[in-house]
Short mmCIF file of C-alpha atoms in Angstrom, two decimals:
data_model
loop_
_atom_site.label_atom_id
_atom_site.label_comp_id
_atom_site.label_asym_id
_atom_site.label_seq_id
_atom_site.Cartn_x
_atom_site.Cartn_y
_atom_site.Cartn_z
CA UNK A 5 -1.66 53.54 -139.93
CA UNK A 6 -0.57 50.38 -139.19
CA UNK A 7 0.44 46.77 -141.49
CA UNK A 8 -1.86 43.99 -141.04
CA UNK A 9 -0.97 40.46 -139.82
CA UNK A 10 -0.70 37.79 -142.60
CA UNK A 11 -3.45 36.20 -143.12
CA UNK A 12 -2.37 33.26 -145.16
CA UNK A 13 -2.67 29.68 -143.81
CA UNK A 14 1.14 28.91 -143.11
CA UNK A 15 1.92 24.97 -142.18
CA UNK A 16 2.69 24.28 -138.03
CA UNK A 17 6.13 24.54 -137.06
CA UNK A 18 8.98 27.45 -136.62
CA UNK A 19 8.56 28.69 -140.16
CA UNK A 20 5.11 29.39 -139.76
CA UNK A 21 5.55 31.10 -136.45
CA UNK A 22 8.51 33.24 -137.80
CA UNK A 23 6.28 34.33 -140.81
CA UNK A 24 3.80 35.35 -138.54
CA UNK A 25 6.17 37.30 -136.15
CA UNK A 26 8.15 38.79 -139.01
CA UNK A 27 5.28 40.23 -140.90
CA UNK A 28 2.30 41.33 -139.00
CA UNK A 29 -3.48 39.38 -136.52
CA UNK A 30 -6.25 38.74 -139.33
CA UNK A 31 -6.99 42.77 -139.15
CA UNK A 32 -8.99 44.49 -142.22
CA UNK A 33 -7.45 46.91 -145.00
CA UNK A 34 -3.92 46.11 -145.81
CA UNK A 35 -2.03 48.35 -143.62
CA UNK A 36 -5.13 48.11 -140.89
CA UNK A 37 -6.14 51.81 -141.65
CA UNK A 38 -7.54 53.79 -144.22
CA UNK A 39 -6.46 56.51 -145.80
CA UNK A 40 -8.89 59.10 -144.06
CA UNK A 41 -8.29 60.08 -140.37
CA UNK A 42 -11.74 59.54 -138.67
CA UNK A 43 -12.82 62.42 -136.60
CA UNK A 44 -10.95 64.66 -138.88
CA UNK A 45 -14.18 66.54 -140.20
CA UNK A 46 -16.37 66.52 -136.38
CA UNK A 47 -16.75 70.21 -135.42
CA UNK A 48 -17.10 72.51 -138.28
CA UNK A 49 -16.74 70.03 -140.77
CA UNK A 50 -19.37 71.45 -142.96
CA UNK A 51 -17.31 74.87 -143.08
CA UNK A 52 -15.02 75.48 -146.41
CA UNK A 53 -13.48 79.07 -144.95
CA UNK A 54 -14.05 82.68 -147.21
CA UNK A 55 -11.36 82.91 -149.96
CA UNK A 56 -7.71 83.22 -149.09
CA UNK A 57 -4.47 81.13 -148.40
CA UNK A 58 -4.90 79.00 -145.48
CA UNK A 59 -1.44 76.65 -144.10
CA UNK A 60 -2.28 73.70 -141.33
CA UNK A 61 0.16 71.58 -139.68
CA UNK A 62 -1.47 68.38 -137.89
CA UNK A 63 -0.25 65.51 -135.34
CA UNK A 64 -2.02 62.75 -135.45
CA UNK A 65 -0.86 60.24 -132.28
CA UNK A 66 -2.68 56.92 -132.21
CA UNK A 67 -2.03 53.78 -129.70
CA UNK A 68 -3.63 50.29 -130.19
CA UNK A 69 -3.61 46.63 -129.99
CA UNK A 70 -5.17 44.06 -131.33
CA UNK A 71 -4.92 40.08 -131.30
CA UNK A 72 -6.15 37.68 -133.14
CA UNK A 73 -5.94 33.75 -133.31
CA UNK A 74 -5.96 31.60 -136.49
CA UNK A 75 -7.78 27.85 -135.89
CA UNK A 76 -5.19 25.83 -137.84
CA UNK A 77 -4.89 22.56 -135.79
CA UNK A 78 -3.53 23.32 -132.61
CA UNK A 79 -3.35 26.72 -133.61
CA UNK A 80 -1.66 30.05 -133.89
CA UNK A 81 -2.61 33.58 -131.50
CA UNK A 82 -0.97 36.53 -132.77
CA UNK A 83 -1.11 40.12 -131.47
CA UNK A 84 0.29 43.47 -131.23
CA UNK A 85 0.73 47.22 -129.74
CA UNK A 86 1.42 49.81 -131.77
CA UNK A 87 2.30 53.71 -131.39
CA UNK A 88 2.30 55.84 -134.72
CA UNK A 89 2.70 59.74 -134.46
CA UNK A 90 2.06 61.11 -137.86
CA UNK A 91 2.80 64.60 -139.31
CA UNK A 92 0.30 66.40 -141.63
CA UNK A 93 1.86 69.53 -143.59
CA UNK A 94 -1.28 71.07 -145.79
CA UNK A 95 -2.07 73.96 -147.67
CA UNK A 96 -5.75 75.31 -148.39
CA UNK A 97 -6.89 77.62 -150.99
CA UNK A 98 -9.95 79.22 -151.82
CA UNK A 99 -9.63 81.19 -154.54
CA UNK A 100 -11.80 84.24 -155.83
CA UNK A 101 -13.86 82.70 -158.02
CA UNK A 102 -17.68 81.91 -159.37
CA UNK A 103 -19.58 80.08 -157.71
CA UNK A 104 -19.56 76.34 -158.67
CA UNK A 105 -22.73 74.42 -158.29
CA UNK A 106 -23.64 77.39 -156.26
CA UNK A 107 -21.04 76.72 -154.03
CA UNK A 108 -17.76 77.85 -152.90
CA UNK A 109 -14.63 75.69 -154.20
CA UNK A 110 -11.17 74.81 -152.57
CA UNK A 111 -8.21 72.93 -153.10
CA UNK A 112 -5.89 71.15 -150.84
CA UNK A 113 -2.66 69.76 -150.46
CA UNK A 114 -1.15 67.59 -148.01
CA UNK A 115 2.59 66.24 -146.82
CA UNK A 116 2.68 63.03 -145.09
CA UNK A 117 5.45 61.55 -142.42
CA UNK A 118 5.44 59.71 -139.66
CA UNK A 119 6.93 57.43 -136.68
CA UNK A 120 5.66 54.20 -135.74
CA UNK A 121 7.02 51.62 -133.24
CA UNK A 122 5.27 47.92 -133.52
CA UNK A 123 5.98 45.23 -130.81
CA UNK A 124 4.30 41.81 -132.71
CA UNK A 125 4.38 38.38 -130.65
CA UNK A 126 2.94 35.05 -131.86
CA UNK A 127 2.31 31.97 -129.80
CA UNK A 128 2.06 28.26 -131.88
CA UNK A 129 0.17 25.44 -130.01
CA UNK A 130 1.07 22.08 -131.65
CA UNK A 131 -1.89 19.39 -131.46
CA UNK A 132 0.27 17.94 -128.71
CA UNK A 133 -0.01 20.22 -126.68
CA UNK A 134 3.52 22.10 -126.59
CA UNK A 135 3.93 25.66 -127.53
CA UNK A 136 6.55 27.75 -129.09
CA UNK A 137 6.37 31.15 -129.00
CA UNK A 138 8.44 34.52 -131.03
CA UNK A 139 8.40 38.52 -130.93
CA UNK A 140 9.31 41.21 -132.69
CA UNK A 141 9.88 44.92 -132.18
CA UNK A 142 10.63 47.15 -135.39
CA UNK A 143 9.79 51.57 -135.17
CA UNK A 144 10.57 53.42 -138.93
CA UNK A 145 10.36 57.46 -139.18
CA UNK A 146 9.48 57.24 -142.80
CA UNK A 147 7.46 59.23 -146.03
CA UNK A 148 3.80 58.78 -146.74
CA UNK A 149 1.68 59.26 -149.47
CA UNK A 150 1.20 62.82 -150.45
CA UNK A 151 -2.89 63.87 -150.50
CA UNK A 152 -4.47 66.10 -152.93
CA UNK A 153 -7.87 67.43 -152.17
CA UNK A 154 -10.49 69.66 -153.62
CA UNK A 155 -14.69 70.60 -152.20
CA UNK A 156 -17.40 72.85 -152.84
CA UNK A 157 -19.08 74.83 -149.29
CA UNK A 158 -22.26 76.21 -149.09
CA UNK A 159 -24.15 78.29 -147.15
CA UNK A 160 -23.48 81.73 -144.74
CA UNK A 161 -25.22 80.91 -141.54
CA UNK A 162 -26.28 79.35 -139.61
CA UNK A 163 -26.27 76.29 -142.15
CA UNK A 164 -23.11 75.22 -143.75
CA UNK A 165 -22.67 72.10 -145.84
CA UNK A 166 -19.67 70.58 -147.74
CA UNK A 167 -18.58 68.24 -150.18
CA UNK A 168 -15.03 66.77 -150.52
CA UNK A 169 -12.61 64.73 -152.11
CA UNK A 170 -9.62 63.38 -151.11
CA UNK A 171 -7.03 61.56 -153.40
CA UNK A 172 -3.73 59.61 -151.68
CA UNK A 173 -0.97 59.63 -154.63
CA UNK A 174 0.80 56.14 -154.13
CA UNK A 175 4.26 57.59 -154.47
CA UNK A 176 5.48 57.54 -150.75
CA UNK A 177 8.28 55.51 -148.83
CA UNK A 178 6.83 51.83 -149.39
CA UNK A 179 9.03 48.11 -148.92
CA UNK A 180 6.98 45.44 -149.01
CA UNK A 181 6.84 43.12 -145.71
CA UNK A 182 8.22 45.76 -143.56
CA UNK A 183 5.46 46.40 -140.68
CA UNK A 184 6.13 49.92 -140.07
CA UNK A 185 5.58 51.73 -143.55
CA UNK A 186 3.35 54.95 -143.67
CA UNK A 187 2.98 54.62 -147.02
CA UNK A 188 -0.46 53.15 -148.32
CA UNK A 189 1.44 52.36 -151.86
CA UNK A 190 -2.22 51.99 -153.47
CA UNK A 191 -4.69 54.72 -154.77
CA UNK A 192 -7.47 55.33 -152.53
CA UNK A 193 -10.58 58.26 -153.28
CA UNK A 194 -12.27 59.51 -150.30
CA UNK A 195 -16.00 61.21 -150.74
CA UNK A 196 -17.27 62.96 -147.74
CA UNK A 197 -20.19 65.28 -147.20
CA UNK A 198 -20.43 67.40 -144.00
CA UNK A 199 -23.33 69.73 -142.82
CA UNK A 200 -22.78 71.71 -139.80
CA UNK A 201 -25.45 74.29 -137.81
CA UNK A 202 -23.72 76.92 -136.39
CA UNK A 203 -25.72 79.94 -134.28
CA UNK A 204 -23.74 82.96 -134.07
CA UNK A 205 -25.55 84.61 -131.27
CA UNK A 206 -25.36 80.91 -128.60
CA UNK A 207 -21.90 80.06 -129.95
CA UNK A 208 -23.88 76.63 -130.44
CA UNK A 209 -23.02 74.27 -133.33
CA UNK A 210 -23.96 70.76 -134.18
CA UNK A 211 -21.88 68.62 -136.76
CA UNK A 212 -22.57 65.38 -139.06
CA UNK A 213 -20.36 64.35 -141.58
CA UNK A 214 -20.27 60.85 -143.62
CA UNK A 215 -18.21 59.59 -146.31
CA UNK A 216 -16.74 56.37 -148.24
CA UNK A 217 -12.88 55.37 -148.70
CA UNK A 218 -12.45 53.80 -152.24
CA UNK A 219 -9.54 52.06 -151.87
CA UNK A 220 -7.38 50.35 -155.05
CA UNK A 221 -4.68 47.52 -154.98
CA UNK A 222 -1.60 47.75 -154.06
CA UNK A 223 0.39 46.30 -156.95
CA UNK A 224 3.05 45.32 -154.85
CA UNK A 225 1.50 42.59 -153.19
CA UNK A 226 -1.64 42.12 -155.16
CA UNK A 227 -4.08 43.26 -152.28
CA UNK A 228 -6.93 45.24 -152.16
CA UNK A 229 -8.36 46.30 -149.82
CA UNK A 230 -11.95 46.80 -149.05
CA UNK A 231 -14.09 50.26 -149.32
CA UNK A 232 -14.71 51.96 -145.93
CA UNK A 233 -17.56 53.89 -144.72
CA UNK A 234 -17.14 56.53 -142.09
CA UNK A 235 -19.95 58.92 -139.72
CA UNK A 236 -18.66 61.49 -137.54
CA UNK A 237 -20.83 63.56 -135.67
CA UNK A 238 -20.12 66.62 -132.88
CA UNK A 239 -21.85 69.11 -130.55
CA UNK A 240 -19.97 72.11 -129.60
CA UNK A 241 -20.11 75.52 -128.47
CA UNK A 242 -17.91 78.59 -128.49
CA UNK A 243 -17.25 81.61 -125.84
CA UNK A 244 -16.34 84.92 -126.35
CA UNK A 245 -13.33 84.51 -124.87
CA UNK A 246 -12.05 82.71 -128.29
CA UNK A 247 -12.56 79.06 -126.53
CA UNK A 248 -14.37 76.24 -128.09
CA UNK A 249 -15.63 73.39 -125.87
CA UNK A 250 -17.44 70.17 -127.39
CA UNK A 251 -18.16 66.53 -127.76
CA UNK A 252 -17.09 64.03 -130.87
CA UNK A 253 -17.78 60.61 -131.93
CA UNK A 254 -17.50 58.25 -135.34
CA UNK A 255 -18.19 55.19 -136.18
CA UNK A 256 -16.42 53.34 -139.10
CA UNK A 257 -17.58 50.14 -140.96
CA UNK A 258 -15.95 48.57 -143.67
CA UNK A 259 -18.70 48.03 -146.28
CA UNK A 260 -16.86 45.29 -148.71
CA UNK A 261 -14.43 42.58 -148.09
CA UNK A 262 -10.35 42.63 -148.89
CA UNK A 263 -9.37 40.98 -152.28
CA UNK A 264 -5.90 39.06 -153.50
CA UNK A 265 -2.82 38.60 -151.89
CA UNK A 266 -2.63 37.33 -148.27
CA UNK A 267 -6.94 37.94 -148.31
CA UNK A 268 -7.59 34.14 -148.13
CA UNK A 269 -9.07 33.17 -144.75
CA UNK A 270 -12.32 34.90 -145.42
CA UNK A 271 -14.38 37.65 -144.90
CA UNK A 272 -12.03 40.20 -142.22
CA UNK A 273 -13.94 43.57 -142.67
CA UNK A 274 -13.86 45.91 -139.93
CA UNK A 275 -15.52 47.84 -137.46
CA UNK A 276 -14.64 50.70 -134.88
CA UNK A 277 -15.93 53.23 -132.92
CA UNK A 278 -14.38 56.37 -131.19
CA UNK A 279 -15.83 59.01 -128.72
CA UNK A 280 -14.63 61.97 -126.53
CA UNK A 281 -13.96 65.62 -126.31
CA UNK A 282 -12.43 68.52 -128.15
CA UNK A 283 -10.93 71.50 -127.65
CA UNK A 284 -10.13 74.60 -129.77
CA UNK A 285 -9.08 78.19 -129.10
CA UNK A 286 -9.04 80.97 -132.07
CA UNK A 287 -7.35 84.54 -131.47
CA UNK A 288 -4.65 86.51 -132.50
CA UNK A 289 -0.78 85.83 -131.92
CA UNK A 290 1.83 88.28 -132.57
CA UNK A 291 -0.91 90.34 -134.77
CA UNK A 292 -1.88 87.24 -136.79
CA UNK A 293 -4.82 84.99 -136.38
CA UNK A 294 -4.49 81.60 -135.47
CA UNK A 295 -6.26 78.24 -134.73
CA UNK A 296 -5.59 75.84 -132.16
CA UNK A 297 -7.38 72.65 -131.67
CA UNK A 298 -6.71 69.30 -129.82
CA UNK A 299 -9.53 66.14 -130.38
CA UNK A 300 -9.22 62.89 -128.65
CA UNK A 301 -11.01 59.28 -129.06
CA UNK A 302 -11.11 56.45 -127.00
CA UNK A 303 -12.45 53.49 -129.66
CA UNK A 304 -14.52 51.02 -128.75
CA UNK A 305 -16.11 47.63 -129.93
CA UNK A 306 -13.51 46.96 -132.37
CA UNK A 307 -13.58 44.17 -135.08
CA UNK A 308 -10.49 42.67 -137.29
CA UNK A 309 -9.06 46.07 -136.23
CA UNK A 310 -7.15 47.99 -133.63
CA UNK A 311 -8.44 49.64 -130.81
CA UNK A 312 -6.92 52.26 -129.22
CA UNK A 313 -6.74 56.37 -128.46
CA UNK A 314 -6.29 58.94 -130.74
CA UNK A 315 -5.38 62.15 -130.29
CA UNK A 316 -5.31 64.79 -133.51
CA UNK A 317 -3.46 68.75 -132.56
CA UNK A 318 -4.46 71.57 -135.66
CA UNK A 319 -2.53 74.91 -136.14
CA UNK A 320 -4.13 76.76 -138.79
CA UNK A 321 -2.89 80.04 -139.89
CA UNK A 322 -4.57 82.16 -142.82
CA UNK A 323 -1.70 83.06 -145.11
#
């Protein structure tokens, strides 16, 4: 959710290190996220729910760093924290309808917004041996780009399978060099399929879901950015008493290199991965039933990318 350093070889000297400092390391996909929110489809991701009217409202709350150096005679190190907490506001429907394919179809919209607060700091070594060194510290509540969505589901138990397709609408809050923008301000088409097993009688499930981020340029500044492949997987199993206990993970690999713009030191695609538990508890409040569901991720063995810990909260209420 977060800009990417400038790549571009700048000359030694105070305006290379204000460059650097003013617009963010050498991290993959312009903005150094995709559009999809891995571990948004680990437990039950293979489940499109019976027909009806369905509203969600997520939080998505991700810290990270990252640093980076760039080998340009004495050389530059760059790196930075970051703290985004980003609002999803989405609406599901499944309407009463023939089957498609033989399966069950959906549509989706979603409202993006979000906070983010970005210290950057860049240290110059000249070939003789001095150093000069700069910060900066910028946080934005802004608009993102709005997400349509549509899928087929299959299957009535204990097998459930999915297909899906994301689109993010380049129309959000975008300036170009400002580090803190939620806004992706290029098209990007995300295919995912998801099959879950889910026994009734254990309260036992087991999740795998895997997809590719097609991402376009961003006419702006005449970068694109690479596609993305993504794996999630999850074990879980539900009580009687309405809780849901399990374990996630993904793993994300960017499959194709960045084009244009600042993309001209070279092959920066990256490479995370994210583990931990999750949460959920379904029942009814106030007559109504509801959804609650908190999964975190502590990432691991990034490369040209943040690492960090997520943390993504779900209310969903049938309408």
């Amino acid at each position: 959710m977060l800009n990417r350093f400038a790549t571009t070889v700048l000359p030694l000297g105070l305006g290379a290190l204000g460059a650097l400092v003013a617009a963010p390391p050498a991290l993959a996909v312009e903005g150094a996220t995709g559009m999809y929110i891995l571990g948004s489809r680990t437990t039950a991701g293979g489940v499109v729910p019976p027909p009806g009217n369905y509203f969600q409202q997520s939080l998505y709350v991700y810290s990270g760093s990252a640093d980076a150096g760039i080998p340009r005679s004495g050389g530059v190190d760059v790196g930075l924290d970051a703290d985004a907490y980003v609002g999803l506001t989405s609406f599901l429907a499944v309407p009463e309808m023939a089957p498609i394919l033989g399966g069950r179809a959906y549509f989706s919209g979603t409202l993006v917004y979000g906070y983010k607060d970005l210290d950057i700091g860049a240290t110059l070594r000249t070939p003789g041996g001095a150093t000069i060194s700069g910060s900066r510290s910028e946080d934005d509540f802004l608009f993102g780009d709005p997400v349509v969505g549509t899928g087929l589901g299959w299957g009535a138990g204990p097998w459930f399978g999915s297909l899906n397709l994301l689109v993010n609408l380049p129309v959000g809050d975008y300036e170009k060099g400002r580090p803190t923008n939620v806004s992706f301000n290029r098209w990007a088409t995300d295919v995912t399929g998801a099959l879950t097993w889910l026994d009734q009688a254990s309260g036992w499930q087991a999740d795998i879901a895997m997809g590719i981020t097609f991402n376009g340029e961003n006419e702006d500044t005449n970068y694109e950015s690479g596609d993305e492949f993504h794996i999630e997987l999850a074990a879980a199993r539900s009580f009687a008493s309405g809780w849901t206990l399990g374990l996630q993970g993904y793993h994300y690999d960017q499959i194709s290199a960045d084009k244009g713009g600042a993309a001209v030191l070279g092959d920066f695609e990256g490479e995370v991965s994210g583990f931990g538990p999750a949460v959920a508890w379904a029942g009814p409040v106030g007559g109504r039933p509801i959804n609650l569901e908190a999964r975190y991720f502590h990432e691991f063995d990034a490369k040209n990318r943040l690492e960090g810990d997520a943390l993504l909260l779900n209310l969903t209420i049938p309408l």
